[in-house]
Coordinates of C-alpha atoms and ligand atoms in Angstrom, one line a residue:
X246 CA -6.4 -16.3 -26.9
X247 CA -5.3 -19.1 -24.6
X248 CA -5.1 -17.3 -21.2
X249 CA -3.2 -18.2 -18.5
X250 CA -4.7 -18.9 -14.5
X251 CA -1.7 -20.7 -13.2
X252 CA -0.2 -17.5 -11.5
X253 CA -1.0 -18.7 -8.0
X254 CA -0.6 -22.2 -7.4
X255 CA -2.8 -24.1 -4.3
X256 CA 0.1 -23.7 -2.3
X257 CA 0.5 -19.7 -2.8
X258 CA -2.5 -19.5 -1.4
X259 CA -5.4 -16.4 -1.8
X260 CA -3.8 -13.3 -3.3
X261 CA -5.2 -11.3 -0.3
X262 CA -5.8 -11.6 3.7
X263 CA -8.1 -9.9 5.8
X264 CA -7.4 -9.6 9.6
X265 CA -9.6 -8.6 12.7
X266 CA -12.2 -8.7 10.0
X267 CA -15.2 -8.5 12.5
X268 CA -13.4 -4.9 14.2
X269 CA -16.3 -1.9 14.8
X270 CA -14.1 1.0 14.2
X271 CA -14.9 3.5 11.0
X272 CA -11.3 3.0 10.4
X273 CA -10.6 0.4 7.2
X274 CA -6.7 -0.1 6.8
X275 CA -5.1 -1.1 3.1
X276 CA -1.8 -2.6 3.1
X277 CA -0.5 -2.6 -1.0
X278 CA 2.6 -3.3 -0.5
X279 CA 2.6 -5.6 2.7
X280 CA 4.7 -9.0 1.3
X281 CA 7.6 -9.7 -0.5
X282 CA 6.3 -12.9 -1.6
X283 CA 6.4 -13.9 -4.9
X284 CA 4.4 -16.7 -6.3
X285 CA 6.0 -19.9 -6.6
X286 CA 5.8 -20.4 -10.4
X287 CA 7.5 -16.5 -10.9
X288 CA 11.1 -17.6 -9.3
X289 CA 13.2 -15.0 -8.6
X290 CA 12.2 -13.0 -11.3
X291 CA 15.8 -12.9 -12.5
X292 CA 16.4 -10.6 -9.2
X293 CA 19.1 -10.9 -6.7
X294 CA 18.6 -12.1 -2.8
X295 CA 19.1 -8.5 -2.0
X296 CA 16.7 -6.7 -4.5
X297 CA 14.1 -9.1 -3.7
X298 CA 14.5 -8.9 0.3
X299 CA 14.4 -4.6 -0.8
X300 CA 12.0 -1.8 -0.8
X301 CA 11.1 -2.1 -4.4
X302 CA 9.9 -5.6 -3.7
X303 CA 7.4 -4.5 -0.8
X304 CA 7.1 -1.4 2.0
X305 CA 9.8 -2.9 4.7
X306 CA 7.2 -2.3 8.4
X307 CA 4.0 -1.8 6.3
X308 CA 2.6 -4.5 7.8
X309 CA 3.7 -5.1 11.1
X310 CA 2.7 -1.2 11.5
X311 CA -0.8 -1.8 10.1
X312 CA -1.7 -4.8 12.1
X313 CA -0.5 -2.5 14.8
X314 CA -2.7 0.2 14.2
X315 CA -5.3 -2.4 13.5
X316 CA -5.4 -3.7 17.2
X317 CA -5.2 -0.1 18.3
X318 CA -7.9 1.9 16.3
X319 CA -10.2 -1.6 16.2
X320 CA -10.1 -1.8 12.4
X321 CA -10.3 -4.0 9.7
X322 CA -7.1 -4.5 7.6
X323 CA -6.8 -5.8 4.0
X324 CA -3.4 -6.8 2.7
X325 CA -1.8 -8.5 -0.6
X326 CA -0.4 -11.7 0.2
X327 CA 2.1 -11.2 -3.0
X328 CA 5.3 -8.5 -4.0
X329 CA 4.5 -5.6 -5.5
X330 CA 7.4 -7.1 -8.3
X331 CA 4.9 -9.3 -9.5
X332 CA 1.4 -6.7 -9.6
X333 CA 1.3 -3.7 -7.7
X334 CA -1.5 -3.5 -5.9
X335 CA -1.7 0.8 -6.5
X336 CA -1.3 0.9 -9.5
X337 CA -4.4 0.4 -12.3
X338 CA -3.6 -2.1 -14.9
X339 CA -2.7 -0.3 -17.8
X340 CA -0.1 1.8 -16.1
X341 CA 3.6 0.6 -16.6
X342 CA 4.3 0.6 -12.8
X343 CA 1.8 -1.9 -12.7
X344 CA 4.4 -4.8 -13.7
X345 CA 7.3 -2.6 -13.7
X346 CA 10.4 -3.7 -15.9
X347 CA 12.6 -1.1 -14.1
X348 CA 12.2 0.0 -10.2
X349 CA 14.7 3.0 -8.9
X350 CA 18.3 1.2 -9.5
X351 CA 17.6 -2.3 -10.2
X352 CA 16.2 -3.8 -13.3
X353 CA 13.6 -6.7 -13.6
X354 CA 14.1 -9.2 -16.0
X355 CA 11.0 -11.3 -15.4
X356 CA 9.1 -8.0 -16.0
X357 CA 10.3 -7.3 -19.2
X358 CA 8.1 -7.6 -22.8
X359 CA 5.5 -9.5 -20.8
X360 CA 2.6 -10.0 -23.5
X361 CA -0.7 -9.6 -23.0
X362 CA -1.7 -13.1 -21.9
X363 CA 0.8 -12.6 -18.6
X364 CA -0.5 -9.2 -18.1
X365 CA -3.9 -10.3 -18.0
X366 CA -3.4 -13.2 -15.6
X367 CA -1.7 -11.3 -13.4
X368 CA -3.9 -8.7 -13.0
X369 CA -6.9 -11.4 -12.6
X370 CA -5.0 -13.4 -10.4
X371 CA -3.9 -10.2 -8.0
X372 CA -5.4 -6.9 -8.8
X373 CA -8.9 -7.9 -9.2
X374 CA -9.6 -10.0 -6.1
X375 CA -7.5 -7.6 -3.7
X376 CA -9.8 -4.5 -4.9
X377 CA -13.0 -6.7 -5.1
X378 CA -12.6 -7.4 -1.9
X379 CA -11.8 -3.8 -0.7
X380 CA -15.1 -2.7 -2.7
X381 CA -17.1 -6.1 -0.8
X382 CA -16.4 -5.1 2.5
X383 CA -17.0 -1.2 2.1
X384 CA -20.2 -2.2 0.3
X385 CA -21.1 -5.0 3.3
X386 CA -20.4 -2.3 5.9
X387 CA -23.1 0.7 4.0
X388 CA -25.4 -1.6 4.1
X389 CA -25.4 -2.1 7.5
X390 CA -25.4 2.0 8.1
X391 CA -21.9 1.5 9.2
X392 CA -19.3 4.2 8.5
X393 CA -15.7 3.6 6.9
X394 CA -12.7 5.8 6.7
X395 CA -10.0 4.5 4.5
X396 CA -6.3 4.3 5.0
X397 CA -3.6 2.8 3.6
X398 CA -0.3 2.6 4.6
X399 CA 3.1 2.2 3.3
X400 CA 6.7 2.7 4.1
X401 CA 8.9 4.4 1.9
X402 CA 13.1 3.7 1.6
X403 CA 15.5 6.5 3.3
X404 CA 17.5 6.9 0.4
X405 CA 16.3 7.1 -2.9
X406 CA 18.5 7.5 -6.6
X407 CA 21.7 7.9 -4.3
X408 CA 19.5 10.7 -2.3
X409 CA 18.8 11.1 1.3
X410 CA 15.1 11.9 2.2
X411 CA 14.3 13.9 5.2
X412 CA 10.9 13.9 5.8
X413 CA 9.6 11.2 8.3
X414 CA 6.1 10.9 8.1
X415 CA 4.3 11.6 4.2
X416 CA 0.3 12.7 4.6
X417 CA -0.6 11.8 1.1
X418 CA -4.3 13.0 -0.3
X419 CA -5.8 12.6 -3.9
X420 CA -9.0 15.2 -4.5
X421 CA -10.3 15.1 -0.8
X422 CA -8.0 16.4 1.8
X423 CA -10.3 16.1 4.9
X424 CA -9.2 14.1 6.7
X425 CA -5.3 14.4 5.5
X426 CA -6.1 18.2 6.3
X427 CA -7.5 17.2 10.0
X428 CA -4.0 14.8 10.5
X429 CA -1.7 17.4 9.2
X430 CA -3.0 20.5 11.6
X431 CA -2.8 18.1 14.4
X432 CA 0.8 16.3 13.4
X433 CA 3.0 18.2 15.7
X434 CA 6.8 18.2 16.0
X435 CA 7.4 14.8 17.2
X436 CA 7.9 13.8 13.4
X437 CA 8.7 15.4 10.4
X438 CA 5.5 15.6 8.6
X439 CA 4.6 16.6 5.1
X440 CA 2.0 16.6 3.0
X441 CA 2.1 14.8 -0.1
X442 CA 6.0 13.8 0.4
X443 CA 8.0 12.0 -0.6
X444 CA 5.7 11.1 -3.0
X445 CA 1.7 12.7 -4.2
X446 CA -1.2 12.0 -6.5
X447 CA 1.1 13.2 -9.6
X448 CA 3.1 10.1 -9.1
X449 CA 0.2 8.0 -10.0
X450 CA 0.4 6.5 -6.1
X451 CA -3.5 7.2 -4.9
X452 CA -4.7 4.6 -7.4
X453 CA -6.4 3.1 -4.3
X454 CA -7.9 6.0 -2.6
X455 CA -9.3 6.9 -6.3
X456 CA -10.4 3.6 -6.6
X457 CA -12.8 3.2 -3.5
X458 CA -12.6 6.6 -1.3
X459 CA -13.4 9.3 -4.0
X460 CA -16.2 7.7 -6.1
X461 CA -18.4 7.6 -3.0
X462 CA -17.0 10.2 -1.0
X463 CA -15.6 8.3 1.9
X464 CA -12.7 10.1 3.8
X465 CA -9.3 8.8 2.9
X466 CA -5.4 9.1 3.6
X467 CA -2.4 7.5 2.4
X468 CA 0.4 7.2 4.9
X469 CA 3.6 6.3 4.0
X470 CA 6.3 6.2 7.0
X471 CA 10.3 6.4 6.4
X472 CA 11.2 2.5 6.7
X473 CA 14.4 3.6 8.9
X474 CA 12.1 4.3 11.4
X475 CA 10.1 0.8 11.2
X476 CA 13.3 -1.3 11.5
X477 CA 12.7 -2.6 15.5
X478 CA 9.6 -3.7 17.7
X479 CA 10.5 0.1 19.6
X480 CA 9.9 1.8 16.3
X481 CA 7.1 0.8 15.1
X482 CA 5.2 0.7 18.3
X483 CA 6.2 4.2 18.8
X484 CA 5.1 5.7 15.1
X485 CA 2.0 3.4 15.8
X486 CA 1.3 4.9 18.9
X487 CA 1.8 8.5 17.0
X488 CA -0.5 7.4 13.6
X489 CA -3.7 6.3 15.7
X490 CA -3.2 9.7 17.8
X491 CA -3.4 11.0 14.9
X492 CA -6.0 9.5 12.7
X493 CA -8.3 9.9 16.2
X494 CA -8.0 13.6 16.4
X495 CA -8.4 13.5 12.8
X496 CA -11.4 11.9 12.3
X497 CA -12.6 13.6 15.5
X498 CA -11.9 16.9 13.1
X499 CA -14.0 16.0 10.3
X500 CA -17.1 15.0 11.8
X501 CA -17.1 17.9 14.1
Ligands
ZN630 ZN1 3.9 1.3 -0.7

């Protein structure tokens, strides 16, 4: 099999970015879903201006709320440099949402009957380094007797198959609940906060936390955060002002 490396070109750049990576916090932040890049040799996938500038292309305020939340909690954030159109990041490779040829209303025509050659490369060229990293820097920081919490974070869209979704703020856990536990006794009524919304582990969307907070037991939480509420500088100072209150009280929680 001749396989193909030519996903990401020298001028894409590394599939993945790590930020304030000397930070002491336990905290270690994961951004999936952070870009709406797509490599250059992909094109437009066969997607319009408007899909591709969309939720299903990245998490709208992912990012801007994690480097956020980076500065505030003094944490180390690892992010994919490319759409989630072209590999999703939480999502294992053999799962069809991985490369999805479908994604809530709009079809993807550069995802479809992909063989296994294009498959491959794209997982090689973004899957593998973005979690081998993840795994590098959890494994550099037990070595040195230091501590890590993992979060990721995500933003989900307001309205979803024609339907409005009223929860704000989605606690999202795998096996271990700790430290969502902690977060969701201490979330309060400033947001509307629920556990496993709008999406949970059935939905195949704690790939990550499976990945590198179950096998060796560190705490974990997914967030994912209405993007309505990420849309100004206002907005997503305020929910990142209300996430590192309460991932603090959280983690204060757990190791009480
Ligand atoms: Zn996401």
């Amino acid at each position: 099999m001749l396989l193909r490396t030519d996903i990401l070109s020298a001028a894409d750049g590394d599939a993945v970015s790590v930020e304030n990576a000397a930070a002491a916090g336990d905290v270690l932040l994961v951004c999936e879903h952070a870009s709406r890049t797509l490599p250059q040799r992909a094109g437009d996938l066969g997607l319009s201006e408007e899909a591709l500038s969309s939720h299903i292309a990245w998490d709208p305020g992912a990012l801007d709320l994690a480097r956020m939340l980076s500065r505030s909690l003094d944490a180390t954030l690892v992010a994919q440099r490319f759409s989630r159109l072209i590999y999703d990041c939480n999502r294992p490779p053999e799962s069809p949402a991985a490369m999805p040829e479908k994604s809530e209303i709009y079809d993807i025509p550069g995802n479809h009957d992909l063989d296994v050659a294009e498959r491959y490369a794209r997982t090689a060229a973004l899957y593998v380094p973005f979690h081998d990293r993840i795994d590098a820097i959890i494994a550099e920081r037990k070595a040195a007797g230091r501590r890590t919490v993992l979060v990721t974070v995500h933003s989900f869209t307001p309205v979803y198959m024609g339907r409005h979704r009223e929860v704000e703020v989605g606690i999202l856990h795998d096996e271990d609940s700790r430290l969502a536990d902690a977060m969701l006794a201490g979330a309060g009524a400033a947001f509307r906060v629920e556990r496993n919304e709008p999406y949970g582990p059935q939905d195949g969307v704690t790939h990550t936390l499976r990945l590198h907070g179950l096998p060796s037991g560190l705490a974990n939480v997914m967030i994912e955060v209405r993007n309505d509420l990420l849309k100004d500088e206002a907005g997503k100072q305020a929910m990142a002002s209300y996430l590192t209150g309460l991932l603090q009280e959280g983690l204060g929680r757990i190791s009480s």
